[in-house]
Coordinates of C-alpha atoms in Angstrom, one line a residue:
M1 CA 7.8 -7.5 15.4
A2 CA 8.4 -7.2 19.1
S3 CA 5.3 -6.1 21.2
P4 CA 5.4 -2.6 22.7
L5 CA 7.5 -2.1 26.1
L6 CA 7.5 0.2 28.6
L7 CA 10.8 2.6 29.0
S8 CA 10.9 4.0 32.4
I9 CA 12.8 7.1 32.9
S10 CA 11.8 7.9 36.5
T11 CA 14.0 5.7 38.5
P12 CA 16.9 7.3 40.8
F13 CA 19.5 5.1 39.2
V14 CA 19.4 3.7 35.6
R15 CA 22.5 1.7 34.2
F16 CA 22.2 1.3 30.5
R17 CA 24.0 -1.4 28.3
R18 CA 27.3 0.7 28.7
R19 CA 26.9 0.7 32.4
Y20 CA 27.1 4.7 32.9
L21 CA 25.6 5.3 36.3
Y22 CA 23.6 8.5 37.1
P23 CA 22.6 9.0 40.7
H24 CA 19.5 10.8 41.5
N25 CA 21.2 14.1 42.2
I26 CA 23.2 14.5 39.3
A27 CA 21.8 15.3 36.3
A28 CA 22.3 13.1 33.4
P29 CA 23.4 14.5 29.9
P30 CA 20.4 14.9 27.7
L31 CA 19.3 12.2 25.3
R32 CA 20.2 13.4 21.9
Y33 CA 18.2 11.6 18.6
P34 CA 19.1 11.7 15.1
S35 CA 16.2 13.3 13.1
S36 CA 15.0 10.0 12.1
L37 CA 14.4 8.9 15.6
A38 CA 13.1 12.3 16.7
F39 CA 9.9 10.5 17.5
L40 CA 11.7 9.1 20.6
N41 CA 11.9 12.3 22.4
P42 CA 9.5 12.1 25.0
I43 CA 9.7 16.3 25.4
Q44 CA 9.9 17.4 21.9
S45 CA 7.4 14.8 20.2
R46 CA 3.8 14.3 20.5
N47 CA 3.0 11.3 22.5
L48 CA 2.3 8.7 19.8
W49 CA 0.5 6.1 22.0
G50 CA -1.9 8.0 23.7
T51 CA -0.3 7.7 27.3
N52 CA -0.5 11.1 30.0
S53 CA 2.4 10.0 31.6
S54 CA 5.4 12.3 31.3
N55 CA 7.8 9.6 33.0
S56 CA 7.3 6.8 30.2
L57 CA 7.4 6.1 26.6
H58 CA 5.6 2.9 24.9
L59 CA 8.2 1.9 22.3
F60 CA 8.2 -1.0 19.8
G61 CA 11.6 -2.8 20.5
R62 CA 13.3 -5.6 22.5
A63 CA 14.5 -5.1 26.0
H64 CA 18.4 -5.1 26.6
A65 CA 18.9 -3.2 29.5
R66 CA 18.6 -3.6 33.1
G67 CA 17.8 -1.1 35.9
T68 CA 18.7 -0.8 39.5
P69 CA 16.6 1.2 41.6
T70 CA 18.0 3.0 45.0
G71 CA 18.0 0.2 47.7
G72 CA 16.3 -2.3 45.5
A73 CA 17.1 -5.5 43.7
E74 CA 17.9 -5.5 39.8
S75 CA 14.9 -5.1 37.8
E76 CA 14.2 -5.1 34.0
T77 CA 14.1 -1.9 32.3
P78 CA 13.4 -2.0 28.6
I79 CA 15.1 0.1 26.2
L80 CA 14.6 0.4 22.5
D81 CA 16.7 -2.0 20.3
E82 CA 14.6 -1.8 17.0
A83 CA 12.0 0.7 16.6
R84 CA 9.3 0.4 14.1
V85 CA 9.9 3.4 11.8
G86 CA 6.7 2.6 9.5
E87 CA 3.2 3.2 10.1
D88 CA 0.6 0.7 11.1
S89 CA -1.2 -0.6 8.0
A90 CA -4.9 -0.7 7.7
A91 CA -5.2 1.1 11.1
F92 CA -8.8 2.3 11.5
E93 CA -10.3 3.9 14.6
L94 CA -14.0 4.1 14.1
G95 CA -14.2 6.7 17.1
E96 CA -11.5 9.1 15.2
Q97 CA -14.0 9.3 12.1
R98 CA -15.7 12.4 11.3
L99 CA -19.3 12.0 9.6
S100 CA -18.7 15.3 7.8
S101 CA -15.4 13.6 6.2
W102 CA -17.3 10.9 5.1
A103 CA -20.3 12.8 3.6
Y104 CA -17.8 14.8 1.8
F105 CA -16.2 11.7 0.5
T106 CA -19.3 10.3 -0.6
A107 CA -19.9 13.8 -2.5
V108 CA -16.7 14.0 -4.1
L109 CA -17.0 10.3 -5.4
G110 CA -20.3 10.9 -6.9
A111 CA -19.0 14.2 -8.5
V112 CA -15.8 12.3 -9.9
L113 CA -18.1 9.4 -11.3
V114 CA -20.5 12.0 -13.0
A115 CA -17.5 14.0 -14.5
L116 CA -15.8 10.8 -15.4
N117 CA -19.1 9.7 -17.4
V118 CA -19.8 13.0 -18.9
L119 CA -16.5 13.8 -20.0
W120 CA -14.9 10.5 -21.0
I121 CA -17.2 7.4 -21.1
N122 CA -20.4 9.1 -22.5
P123 CA -20.1 8.4 -26.3
S124 CA -22.1 11.4 -27.1
T125 CA -20.2 13.9 -24.8
G126 CA -17.0 12.0 -23.6
F127 CA -13.5 11.7 -25.2
G128 CA -12.9 8.2 -24.6
K129 CA -14.0 6.9 -27.8
A130 CA -11.9 9.0 -29.6
Y131 CA -8.8 8.1 -27.5
I132 CA -9.3 4.5 -28.1
D133 CA -9.9 5.1 -32.0
A134 CA -6.7 7.0 -31.9
V135 CA -4.7 4.5 -30.6
S136 CA -6.4 1.8 -32.3
G137 CA -5.5 3.4 -35.7
L138 CA -1.8 2.9 -35.0
S139 CA -2.0 -0.9 -35.4
P140 CA -4.8 -3.7 -36.2
S141 CA -3.5 -6.1 -33.7
P142 CA -5.3 -5.9 -30.4
E143 CA -2.0 -7.3 -28.7
V144 CA -0.2 -4.0 -29.9
V145 CA -3.0 -1.7 -29.1
L146 CA -3.5 -3.2 -25.7
L147 CA 0.1 -2.7 -25.0
L148 CA 0.1 0.8 -26.2
L149 CA -2.7 1.6 -23.9
I150 CA -0.7 0.3 -20.9
V151 CA 2.4 2.0 -21.8
I152 CA 0.4 5.3 -22.1
F153 CA -1.2 4.8 -18.8
A154 CA 2.3 3.5 -17.2
I155 CA 4.2 6.6 -18.3
V156 CA 1.5 9.0 -17.1
H157 CA 0.7 7.5 -13.9
S158 CA 4.5 6.6 -12.7
G159 CA 5.5 10.2 -14.3
L160 CA 3.0 11.8 -12.1
A161 CA 3.9 9.9 -9.2
S162 CA 7.7 10.9 -9.8
L163 CA 6.9 14.3 -9.9
R164 CA 4.7 14.2 -6.8
D165 CA 7.0 16.2 -4.4
A166 CA 7.6 19.2 -6.8
G167 CA 3.9 19.1 -8.1
E168 CA 2.6 19.2 -4.3
E169 CA 5.0 21.8 -3.6
L170 CA 4.0 23.8 -6.6
I171 CA 0.2 23.6 -6.3
G172 CA -0.6 21.7 -3.0
E173 CA -1.1 18.0 -1.9
R174 CA -4.9 18.2 -2.5
A175 CA -4.6 20.1 -5.8
Y176 CA -2.2 17.4 -6.8
R177 CA -4.3 14.6 -6.0
V178 CA -7.0 15.7 -8.2
L179 CA -4.6 16.4 -11.1
F180 CA -3.2 13.0 -10.5
A181 CA -6.5 11.1 -10.6
G182 CA -8.2 13.2 -13.0
I183 CA -5.3 12.2 -15.4
S184 CA -5.0 8.5 -14.5
L185 CA -8.3 7.4 -13.9
P186 CA -9.8 7.7 -17.6
L187 CA -6.8 6.2 -19.0
A188 CA -7.1 3.2 -16.5
V189 CA -10.9 2.8 -17.2
S190 CA -10.1 3.0 -21.1
T191 CA -7.6 0.2 -21.0
I192 CA -9.7 -2.1 -18.8
V193 CA -12.7 -1.7 -20.9
Y194 CA -10.7 -2.4 -24.1
F195 CA -9.4 -5.7 -22.3
I196 CA -12.8 -6.5 -21.6
N197 CA -13.7 -6.0 -24.8
H198 CA -10.9 -7.8 -26.6
R199 CA -9.7 -10.5 -24.5
Y200 CA -10.7 -13.2 -26.5
D201 CA -9.6 -11.6 -30.0
G202 CA -6.1 -12.9 -29.7
T203 CA -4.4 -16.3 -31.1
Q204 CA -5.5 -19.2 -28.9
L205 CA -2.1 -20.7 -27.0
W206 CA -4.3 -23.4 -24.9
Q207 CA -7.6 -24.1 -23.7
L208 CA -7.7 -25.1 -20.1
Q209 CA -11.1 -23.9 -18.8
S210 CA -12.7 -27.5 -18.9
V211 CA -9.8 -28.8 -16.6
L212 CA -11.7 -29.9 -13.3
G213 CA -10.6 -27.3 -10.6
L214 CA -9.1 -24.6 -12.7
H215 CA -12.0 -22.2 -12.4
E216 CA -12.0 -22.5 -8.3
L217 CA -8.0 -22.1 -8.6
V218 CA -8.2 -19.0 -10.7
W219 CA -11.0 -17.3 -8.7
F220 CA -9.1 -18.1 -5.4
S221 CA -5.9 -16.7 -6.9
S222 CA -7.8 -13.6 -7.9
F223 CA -9.3 -13.1 -4.6
I224 CA -6.1 -13.1 -2.8
S225 CA -4.7 -11.0 -5.4
F226 CA -6.8 -8.2 -4.2
F227 CA -5.5 -8.4 -0.8
F228 CA -2.1 -7.3 -2.3
L229 CA -3.5 -5.1 -5.0
Y230 CA -5.2 -2.4 -2.8
P231 CA -3.1 -0.9 0.0
S232 CA -4.7 2.6 -1.0
T233 CA -7.7 1.5 0.7
F234 CA -5.8 1.9 4.1
N235 CA -6.4 5.8 3.3
L236 CA -9.8 6.3 1.5
L237 CA -10.2 9.9 2.7
E238 CA -6.8 10.8 1.1
V239 CA -7.1 8.9 -2.1
A240 CA -10.3 11.3 -2.5
A241 CA -8.2 14.2 -1.2
V242 CA -10.6 14.7 1.8
D243 CA -7.5 14.4 4.1
K244 CA -4.3 15.8 3.0
P245 CA -2.5 13.0 0.9
K246 CA 0.6 11.6 2.3
L247 CA 3.5 9.2 0.7
H248 CA 3.0 6.7 3.6
L249 CA 5.7 4.3 5.0
W250 CA 3.6 1.5 5.8
E251 CA 5.3 -1.3 7.8
T252 CA 2.7 -4.0 9.2
G253 CA 0.0 -6.2 7.8
I254 CA 1.0 -7.0 4.1
M255 CA 4.0 -5.2 4.2
R256 CA 5.4 -7.8 6.7
I257 CA 5.0 -10.2 3.5
T258 CA 6.3 -8.1 0.9
R259 CA 7.2 -4.5 0.7
H260 CA 5.4 -4.3 -2.7
P261 CA 2.3 -5.5 -2.4
Q262 CA 0.6 -4.3 -5.6
M263 CA 3.5 -5.8 -7.8
V264 CA 2.7 -9.3 -6.1
G265 CA -1.1 -8.7 -6.4
Q266 CA -0.8 -7.7 -10.2
I267 CA 1.6 -10.9 -11.1
I268 CA -1.1 -13.1 -9.2
W269 CA -4.1 -11.7 -11.2
C270 CA -2.3 -11.7 -14.6
L271 CA -1.1 -15.3 -14.2
A272 CA -4.5 -16.5 -13.2
H273 CA -6.2 -14.7 -16.0
T274 CA -3.5 -15.7 -18.5
I275 CA -4.0 -19.3 -17.7
W276 CA -7.8 -19.3 -17.8
I277 CA -8.0 -16.9 -21.2
G278 CA -5.0 -18.8 -22.8
N279 CA -4.5 -16.4 -25.9
T280 CA -2.2 -13.7 -27.1
V281 CA -4.0 -10.9 -25.9
A282 CA -4.0 -12.0 -21.9
M283 CA -0.3 -12.4 -22.8
A284 CA 0.1 -8.9 -23.8
A285 CA -1.9 -7.5 -20.8
S286 CA 0.1 -9.5 -18.7
V287 CA 3.5 -8.6 -20.0
G288 CA 2.6 -4.9 -19.8
L289 CA 1.2 -5.0 -16.4
I290 CA 3.7 -6.9 -14.8
A291 CA 6.5 -4.8 -16.5
H292 CA 4.7 -1.7 -15.2
H293 CA 4.5 -3.0 -11.7
I294 CA 8.3 -4.2 -11.7
F295 CA 9.4 -0.5 -12.7
G296 CA 7.1 0.5 -9.8
V297 CA 9.1 -1.3 -7.4
W298 CA 12.2 0.5 -8.4
N299 CA 10.3 3.8 -8.6
G300 CA 8.7 3.4 -5.1
D301 CA 11.8 2.4 -3.3
R302 CA 13.6 5.4 -4.8
R303 CA 10.8 7.9 -3.9
L304 CA 10.6 6.4 -0.2
A305 CA 14.4 6.6 0.1
L306 CA 14.1 10.0 -0.7
R307 CA 11.5 10.9 1.4
Y308 CA 12.2 9.1 4.6
G309 CA 16.0 8.2 4.3
Q310 CA 17.6 6.2 7.1
D311 CA 14.1 5.3 8.5
F312 CA 13.0 3.6 4.8
E313 CA 16.7 2.0 5.0
A314 CA 15.8 0.4 8.2
L315 CA 12.5 -0.7 6.8
K316 CA 13.9 -2.1 4.0
S317 CA 16.4 -4.1 5.9
R318 CA 13.6 -6.3 7.6
T319 CA 11.3 -6.2 4.6
S320 CA 11.6 -8.0 1.3
V321 CA 10.2 -7.5 -2.5
I322 CA 9.9 -11.3 -2.9
P323 CA 7.0 -12.5 -0.6
F324 CA 8.1 -14.3 2.5
A325 CA 11.8 -13.9 1.9
A326 CA 12.4 -11.4 4.7
I327 CA 10.3 -13.9 7.0
L328 CA 12.3 -16.8 6.2
D329 CA 15.7 -15.6 6.3
G330 CA 14.8 -14.0 10.0
R331 CA 14.8 -10.3 9.3
Q332 CA 11.1 -10.1 9.5
K333 CA 9.8 -11.6 13.0
L334 CA 6.1 -12.1 12.8
P335 CA 4.1 -11.1 16.1
K336 CA 2.4 -14.1 17.6
D337 CA -0.9 -12.2 16.9
Y338 CA -0.1 -11.5 13.5
Y339 CA -3.6 -12.3 12.4
K340 CA -5.0 -9.4 14.2
E341 CA -3.5 -7.1 11.5
F342 CA -5.7 -8.3 9.2
V343 CA -8.9 -8.3 11.0
R344 CA -9.6 -4.5 10.4
L345 CA -12.2 -2.7 8.3
P346 CA -10.0 -2.1 5.3
Y347 CA -9.4 -5.7 4.7
L348 CA -12.9 -6.4 5.4
T349 CA -13.8 -3.7 3.0
I350 CA -11.3 -5.3 0.3
T351 CA -13.1 -8.7 1.0
A352 CA -16.8 -7.1 0.2
L353 CA -15.5 -5.5 -2.9
T354 CA -13.6 -8.2 -4.3
L355 CA -16.7 -10.5 -3.9
G356 CA -19.0 -7.6 -5.4
A357 CA -16.7 -7.6 -8.5
Y358 CA -16.8 -11.1 -9.1
F359 CA -20.8 -11.1 -9.0
A360 CA -20.7 -7.8 -11.0
H361 CA -18.6 -9.5 -13.8
P362 CA -21.8 -10.3 -16.1
L363 CA -22.7 -6.3 -15.5
M364 CA -19.0 -5.0 -16.0
Q365 CA -18.9 -7.0 -19.4
A366 CA -22.3 -5.8 -20.5
S367 CA -21.3 -2.1 -19.9
S368 CA -18.1 -2.4 -21.5
F369 CA -19.7 -4.0 -24.8
R370 CA -22.1 -1.3 -24.9
L371 CA -19.3 1.1 -25.4
H372 CA -17.8 -0.4 -28.5
W373 CA -14.3 0.6 -27.5

């Protein structure tokens, strides 16, 4: 994307692309903006870029206009060509954070983990074991059971996401986020634990774990996949409903590579683990998870189109589902300092959590085995 440009509106004469001239003593007709570009109005909109000047707007676009001040030589006067309609992904300003919000987030996270343990995980008080037993009773095949667990999670997760607008209208954004997480999280934990416990129960299709360099390839692929899988870390306070949850229209960072990073990350993770494990259980997990995320591509675009209209269509025109496709065909222009969009705290957090998850694999496996799901 182009760098920010300054649109001056303080010169006595301004000549735009259609060469309309307005001398300083003749009032120009007011600029009118469509609803999708209402943020360009310097009077009616709040200042998005932090400048206190009422005579300038900092916009994302390319210069295509020339201004001629009275008695002066012709000079460049940038105007908007292609505004960034989406949000800056993973933007994090430490000075804007409130300690009370993060203290509340920590308390909420602790309460959720305690509730999850008592109501779902703990064999003596939770319903997780009964849920797994009920689904397992439908088939003796671990592949079928795993697929059923994924399908149940997918229906609930995507269904609640699709009902988000109506649900938030009915009970509010925060309450609906609590409901969404309260139902989805136990189902996700059950599916993950079942996969860990039964990942080697299927029919072996190939055995490549002794191939030189394969472990490193699988590790690196899994590491990269997490940079695509978790854009939700952009707004942890919203995930925990500390801040009011929103349906965001992200445009920078990983979104320049693909508009649906979770789908791409899931495919990378599934391929890596299927190659490593090499059996029918891993195949079943990959088929179910990839199918769910491919559906999420369609459903996600549908929801964003309903919420953002023309703004989403503009973003869609310069992004792609297939990684790097929009970049290769020229619809997406990467800034020269593109790497800076990744040198941010949320991405550093993903790096730390991914490394932590890798080293915690033995602990995760031992904890799963003790549940006997």
